[in-house]
Each structure stands twice: as structure tokens, then as C-alpha cells.
C-alpha positions as protocol buffer text, in pm:
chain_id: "A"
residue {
  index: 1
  type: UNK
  ca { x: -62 y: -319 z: -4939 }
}
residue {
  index: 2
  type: UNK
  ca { x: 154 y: -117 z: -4731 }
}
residue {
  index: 3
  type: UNK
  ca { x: -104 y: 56 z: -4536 }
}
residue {
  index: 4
  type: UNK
  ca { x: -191 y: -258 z: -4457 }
}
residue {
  index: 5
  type: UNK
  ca { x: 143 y: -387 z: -4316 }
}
residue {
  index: 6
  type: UNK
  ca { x: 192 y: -94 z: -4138 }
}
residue {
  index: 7
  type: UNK
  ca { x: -165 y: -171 z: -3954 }
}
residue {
  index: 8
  type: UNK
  ca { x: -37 y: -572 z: -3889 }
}
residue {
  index: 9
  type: UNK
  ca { x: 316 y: -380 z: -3762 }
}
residue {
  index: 10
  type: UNK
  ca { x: 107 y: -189 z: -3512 }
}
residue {
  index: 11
  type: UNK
  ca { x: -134 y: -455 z: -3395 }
}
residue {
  index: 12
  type: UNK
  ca { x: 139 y: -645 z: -3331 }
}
residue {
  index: 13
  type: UNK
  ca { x: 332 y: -379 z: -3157 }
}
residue {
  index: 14
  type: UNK
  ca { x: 53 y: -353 z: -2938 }
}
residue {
  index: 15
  type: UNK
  ca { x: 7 y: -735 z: -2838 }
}
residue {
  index: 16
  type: UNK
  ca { x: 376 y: -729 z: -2743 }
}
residue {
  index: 17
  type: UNK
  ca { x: 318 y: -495 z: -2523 }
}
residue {
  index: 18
  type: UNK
  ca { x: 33 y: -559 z: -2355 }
}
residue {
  index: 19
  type: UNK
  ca { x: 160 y: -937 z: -2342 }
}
residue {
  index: 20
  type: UNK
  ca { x: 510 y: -770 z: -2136 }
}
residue {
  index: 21
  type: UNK
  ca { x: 232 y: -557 z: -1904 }
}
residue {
  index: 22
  type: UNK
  ca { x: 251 y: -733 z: -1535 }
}
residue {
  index: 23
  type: UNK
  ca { x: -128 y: -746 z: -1545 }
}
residue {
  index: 24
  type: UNK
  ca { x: -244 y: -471 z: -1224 }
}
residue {
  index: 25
  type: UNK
  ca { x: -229 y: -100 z: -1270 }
}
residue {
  index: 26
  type: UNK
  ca { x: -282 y: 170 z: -986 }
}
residue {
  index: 27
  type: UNK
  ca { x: -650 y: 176 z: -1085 }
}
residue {
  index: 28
  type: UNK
  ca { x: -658 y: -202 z: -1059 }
}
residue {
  index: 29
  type: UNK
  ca { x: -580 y: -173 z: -682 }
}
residue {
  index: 30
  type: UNK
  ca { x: -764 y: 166 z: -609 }
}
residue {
  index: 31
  type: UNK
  ca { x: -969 y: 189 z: -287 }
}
residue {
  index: 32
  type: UNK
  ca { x: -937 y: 239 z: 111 }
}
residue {
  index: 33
  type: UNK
  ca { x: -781 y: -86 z: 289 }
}
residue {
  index: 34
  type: UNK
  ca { x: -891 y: -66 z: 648 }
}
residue {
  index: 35
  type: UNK
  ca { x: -648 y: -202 z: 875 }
}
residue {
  index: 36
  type: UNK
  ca { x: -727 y: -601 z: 1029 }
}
residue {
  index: 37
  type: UNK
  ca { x: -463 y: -649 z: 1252 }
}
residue {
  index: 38
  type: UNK
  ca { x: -73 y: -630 z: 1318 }
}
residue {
  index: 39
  type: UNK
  ca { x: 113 y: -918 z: 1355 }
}
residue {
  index: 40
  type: UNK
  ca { x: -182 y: -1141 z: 1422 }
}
residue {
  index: 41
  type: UNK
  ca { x: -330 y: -921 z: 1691 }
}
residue {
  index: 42
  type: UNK
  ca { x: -671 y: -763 z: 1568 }
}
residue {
  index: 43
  type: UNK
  ca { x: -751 y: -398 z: 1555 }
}
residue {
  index: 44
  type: UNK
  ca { x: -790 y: -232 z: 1793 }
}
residue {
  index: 45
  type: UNK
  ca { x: -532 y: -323 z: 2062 }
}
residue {
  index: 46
  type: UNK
  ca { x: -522 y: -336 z: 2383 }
}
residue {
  index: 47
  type: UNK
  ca { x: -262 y: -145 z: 2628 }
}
residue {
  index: 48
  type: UNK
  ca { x: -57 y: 207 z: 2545 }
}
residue {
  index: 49
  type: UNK
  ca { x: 169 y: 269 z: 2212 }
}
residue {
  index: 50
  type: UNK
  ca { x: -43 y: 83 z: 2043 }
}
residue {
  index: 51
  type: UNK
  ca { x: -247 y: 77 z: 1691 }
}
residue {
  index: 52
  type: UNK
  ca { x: -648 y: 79 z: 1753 }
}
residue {
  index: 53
  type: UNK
  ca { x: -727 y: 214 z: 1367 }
}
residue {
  index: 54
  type: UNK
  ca { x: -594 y: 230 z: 1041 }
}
residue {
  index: 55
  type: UNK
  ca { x: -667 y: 278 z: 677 }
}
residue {
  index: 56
  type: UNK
  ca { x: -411 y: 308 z: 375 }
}
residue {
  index: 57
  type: UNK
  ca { x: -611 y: 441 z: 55 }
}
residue {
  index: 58
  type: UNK
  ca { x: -461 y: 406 z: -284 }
}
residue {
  index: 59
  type: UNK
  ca { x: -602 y: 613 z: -562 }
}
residue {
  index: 60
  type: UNK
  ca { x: -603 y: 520 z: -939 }
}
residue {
  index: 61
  type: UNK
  ca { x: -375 y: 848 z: -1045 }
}
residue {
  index: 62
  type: UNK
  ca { x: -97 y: 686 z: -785 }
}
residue {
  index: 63
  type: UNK
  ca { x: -127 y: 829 z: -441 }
}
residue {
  index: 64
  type: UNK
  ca { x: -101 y: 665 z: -104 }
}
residue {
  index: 65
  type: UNK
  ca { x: -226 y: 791 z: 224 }
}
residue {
  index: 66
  type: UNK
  ca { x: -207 y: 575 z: 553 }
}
residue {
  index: 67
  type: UNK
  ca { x: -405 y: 725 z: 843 }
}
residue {
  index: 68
  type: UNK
  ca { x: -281 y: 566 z: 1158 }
}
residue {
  index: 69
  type: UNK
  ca { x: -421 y: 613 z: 1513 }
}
residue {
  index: 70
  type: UNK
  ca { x: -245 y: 501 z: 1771 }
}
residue {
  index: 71
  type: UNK
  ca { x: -351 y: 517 z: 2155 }
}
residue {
  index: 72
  type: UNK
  ca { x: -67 y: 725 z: 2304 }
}
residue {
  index: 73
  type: UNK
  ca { x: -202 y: 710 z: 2682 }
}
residue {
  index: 74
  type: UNK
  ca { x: -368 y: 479 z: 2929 }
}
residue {
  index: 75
  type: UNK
  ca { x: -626 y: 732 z: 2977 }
}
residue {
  index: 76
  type: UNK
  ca { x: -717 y: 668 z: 2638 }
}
residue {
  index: 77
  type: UNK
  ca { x: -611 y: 960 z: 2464 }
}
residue {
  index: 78
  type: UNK
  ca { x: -537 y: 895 z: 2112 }
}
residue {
  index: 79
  type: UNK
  ca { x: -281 y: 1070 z: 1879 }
}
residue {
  index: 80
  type: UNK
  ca { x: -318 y: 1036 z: 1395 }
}
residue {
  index: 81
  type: UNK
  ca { x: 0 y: 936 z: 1216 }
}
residue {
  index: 82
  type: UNK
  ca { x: -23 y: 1030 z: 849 }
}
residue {
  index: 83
  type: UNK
  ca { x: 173 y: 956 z: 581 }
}
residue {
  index: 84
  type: UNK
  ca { x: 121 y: 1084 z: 236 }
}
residue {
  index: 85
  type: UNK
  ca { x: 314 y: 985 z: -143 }
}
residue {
  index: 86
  type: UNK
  ca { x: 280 y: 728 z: -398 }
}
residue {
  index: 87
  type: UNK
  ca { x: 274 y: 373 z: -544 }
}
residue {
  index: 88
  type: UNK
  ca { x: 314 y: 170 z: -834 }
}
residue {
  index: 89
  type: UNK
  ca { x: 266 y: -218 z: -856 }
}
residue {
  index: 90
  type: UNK
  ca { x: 471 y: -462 z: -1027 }
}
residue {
  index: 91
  type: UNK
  ca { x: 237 y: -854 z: -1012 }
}
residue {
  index: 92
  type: UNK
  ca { x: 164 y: -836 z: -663 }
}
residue {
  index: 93
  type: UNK
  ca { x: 378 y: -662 z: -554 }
}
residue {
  index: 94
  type: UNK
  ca { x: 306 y: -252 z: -418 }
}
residue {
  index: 95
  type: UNK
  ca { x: 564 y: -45 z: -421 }
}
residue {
  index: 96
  type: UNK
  ca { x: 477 y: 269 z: -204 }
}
residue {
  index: 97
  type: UNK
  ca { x: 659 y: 602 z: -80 }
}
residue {
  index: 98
  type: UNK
  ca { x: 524 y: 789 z: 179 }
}
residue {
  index: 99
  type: UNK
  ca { x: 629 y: 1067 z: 388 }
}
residue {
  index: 100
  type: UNK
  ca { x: 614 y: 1111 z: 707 }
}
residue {
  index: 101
  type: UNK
  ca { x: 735 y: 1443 z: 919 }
}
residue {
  index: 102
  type: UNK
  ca { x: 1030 y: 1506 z: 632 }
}
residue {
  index: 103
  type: UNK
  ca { x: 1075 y: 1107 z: 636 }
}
residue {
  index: 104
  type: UNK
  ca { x: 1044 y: 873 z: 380 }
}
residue {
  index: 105
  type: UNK
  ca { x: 896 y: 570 z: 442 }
}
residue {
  index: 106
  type: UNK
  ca { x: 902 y: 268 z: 214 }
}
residue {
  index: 107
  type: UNK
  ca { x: 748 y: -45 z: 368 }
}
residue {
  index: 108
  type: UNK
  ca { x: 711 y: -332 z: 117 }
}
residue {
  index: 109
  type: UNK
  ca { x: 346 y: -436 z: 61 }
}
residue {
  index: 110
  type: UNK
  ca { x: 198 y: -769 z: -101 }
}
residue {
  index: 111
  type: UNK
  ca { x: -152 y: -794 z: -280 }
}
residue {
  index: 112
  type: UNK
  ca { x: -369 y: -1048 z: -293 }
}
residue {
  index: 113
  type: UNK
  ca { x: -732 y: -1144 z: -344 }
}
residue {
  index: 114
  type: UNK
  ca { x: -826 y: -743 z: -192 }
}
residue {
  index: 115
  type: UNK
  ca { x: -561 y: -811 z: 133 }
}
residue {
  index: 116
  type: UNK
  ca { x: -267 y: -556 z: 106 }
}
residue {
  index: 117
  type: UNK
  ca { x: 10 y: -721 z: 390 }
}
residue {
  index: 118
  type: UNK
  ca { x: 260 y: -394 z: 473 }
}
residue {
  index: 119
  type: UNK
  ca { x: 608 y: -514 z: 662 }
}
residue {
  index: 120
  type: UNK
  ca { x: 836 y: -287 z: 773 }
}
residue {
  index: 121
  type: UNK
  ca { x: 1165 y: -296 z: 1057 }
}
residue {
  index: 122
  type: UNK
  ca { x: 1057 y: -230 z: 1397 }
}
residue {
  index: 123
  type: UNK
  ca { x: 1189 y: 82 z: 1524 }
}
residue {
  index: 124
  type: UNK
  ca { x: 1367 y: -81 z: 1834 }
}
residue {
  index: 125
  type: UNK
  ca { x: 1555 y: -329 z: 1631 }
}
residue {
  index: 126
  type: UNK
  ca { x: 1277 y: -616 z: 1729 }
}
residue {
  index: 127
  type: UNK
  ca { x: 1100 y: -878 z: 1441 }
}
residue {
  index: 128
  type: UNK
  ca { x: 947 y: -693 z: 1150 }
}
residue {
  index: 129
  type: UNK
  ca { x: 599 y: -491 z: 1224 }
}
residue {
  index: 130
  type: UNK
  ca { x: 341 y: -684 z: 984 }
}
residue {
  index: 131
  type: UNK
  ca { x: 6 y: -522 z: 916 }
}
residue {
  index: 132
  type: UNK
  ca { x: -273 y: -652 z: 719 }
}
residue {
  index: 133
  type: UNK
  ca { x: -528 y: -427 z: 570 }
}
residue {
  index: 134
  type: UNK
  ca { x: -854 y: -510 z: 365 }
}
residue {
  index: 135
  type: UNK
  ca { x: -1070 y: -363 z: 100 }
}
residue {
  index: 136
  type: UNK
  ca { x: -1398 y: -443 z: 137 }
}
């Protein structure tokens, strides 16, 4: 008999758990998001200082990388940003940490139905910088 409480004590254990888990794990959300567009505009843009590619992949261990390429010229000449760390998730919510050239960068990200939305401060002290990024 008290093997098998110990059993119900567990199973239960283990439903209260899983009942307190928020439901996504880094696996959950795994895959390369190829950048759509930032703040409305589609990829690529036109004119200089400006994004024309993107992808941020997210692996199921935890790691983040967002490849950035931005056209630095109005030849055309194009320059990679990239920014390597990690990320958890908490509902739909992606919490990530990437550096950046000793910096670390932590933009706050939203999931939802495979769209990952990254907002960050604009570096000149204009409206946020919102990018949207897809998985197909």
C-alpha cells in the first residue's frame, strides 16, 4: 500500500508541474525566422543604412543568432551584423541575449502563429525599430 501512495504522490507531483509549465520550450520555437520587414517596410529596402536581409535562428539547446545585412553604400556595397547568445520563452513571450562587438543586446520579441516581432530603441533616440521575422 505504500508503494502505491508513493506512485499516486509522484504522478501527482508530476501533473502539478507540468500544469505550472507555460506551454513552449526552446525546441517548441526552434528554426530560422527570415526577416519580412521593419516597421511595415518590406525587405529589402530601398536607399543607404538600410536592412535588405535578415534571419534570426533559434536552436532547441537555447541559442540565438541574428544575421543582419545592411546596405552600407549607395553603390551598393553591403556590410553582416551578427549577433550571437541565447533565449528562453515564457507564453509568448522570447526572451533573447545576444552579443554584439562586446555589447549586449536584449530586444524584446513576441511569438505567434510562426511570426517572431523583435522591438528595440532606435539608436538616435527616434520611435522603436520593429522587425518582423517568419518561419516558414
Amino acid at each position: 500500500m505504500r508503494f502505491v501512495c508513493v506512485i499516486l504522490s509522484t504522478i501527482v507531483s508530476a501533473a502539478a508541474v507540468a500544469g505550472c509549465h507555460d506551454g513552449l520550450a526552446p525546441r517548441d520555437v526552434a528554426g530560422t525566422y527570415t526577416l519580412q520587414s521593419v516597421n511595415g517596410t518590406p525587405v529589402p529596402m530601398s536607399g543607404v543604412n538600410v536592412l535588405v536581409s535578415g534571419a534570426l535562428t533559434l536552436t532547441a539547446l537555447g541559442d540565438a543568432e541574428r544575421r543582419a545585412t545592411y546596405r552600407v553604400a549607395a553603390d551598393g556595397t553591403v556590410r553582416e551584423f551578427v549577433a550571437t547568445g541565447g533565449f528562453r520563452v515564457k507564453g509568448s513571450v522570447v526572451e533573447l541575449a545576444l552579443t554584439q562587438d562586446g555589447y549586449v543586446w536584449r530586444p524584446r520579441a513576441a511569438l505567434q502563429d510562426g511570426t517572431l516581432t523583435l522591438t528595440y530603441p532606435h539608436p538616435a533616440d527616434g520611435p522603436d525599430i520593429i522587425e518582423v521575422y517568419k518561419r516558414p
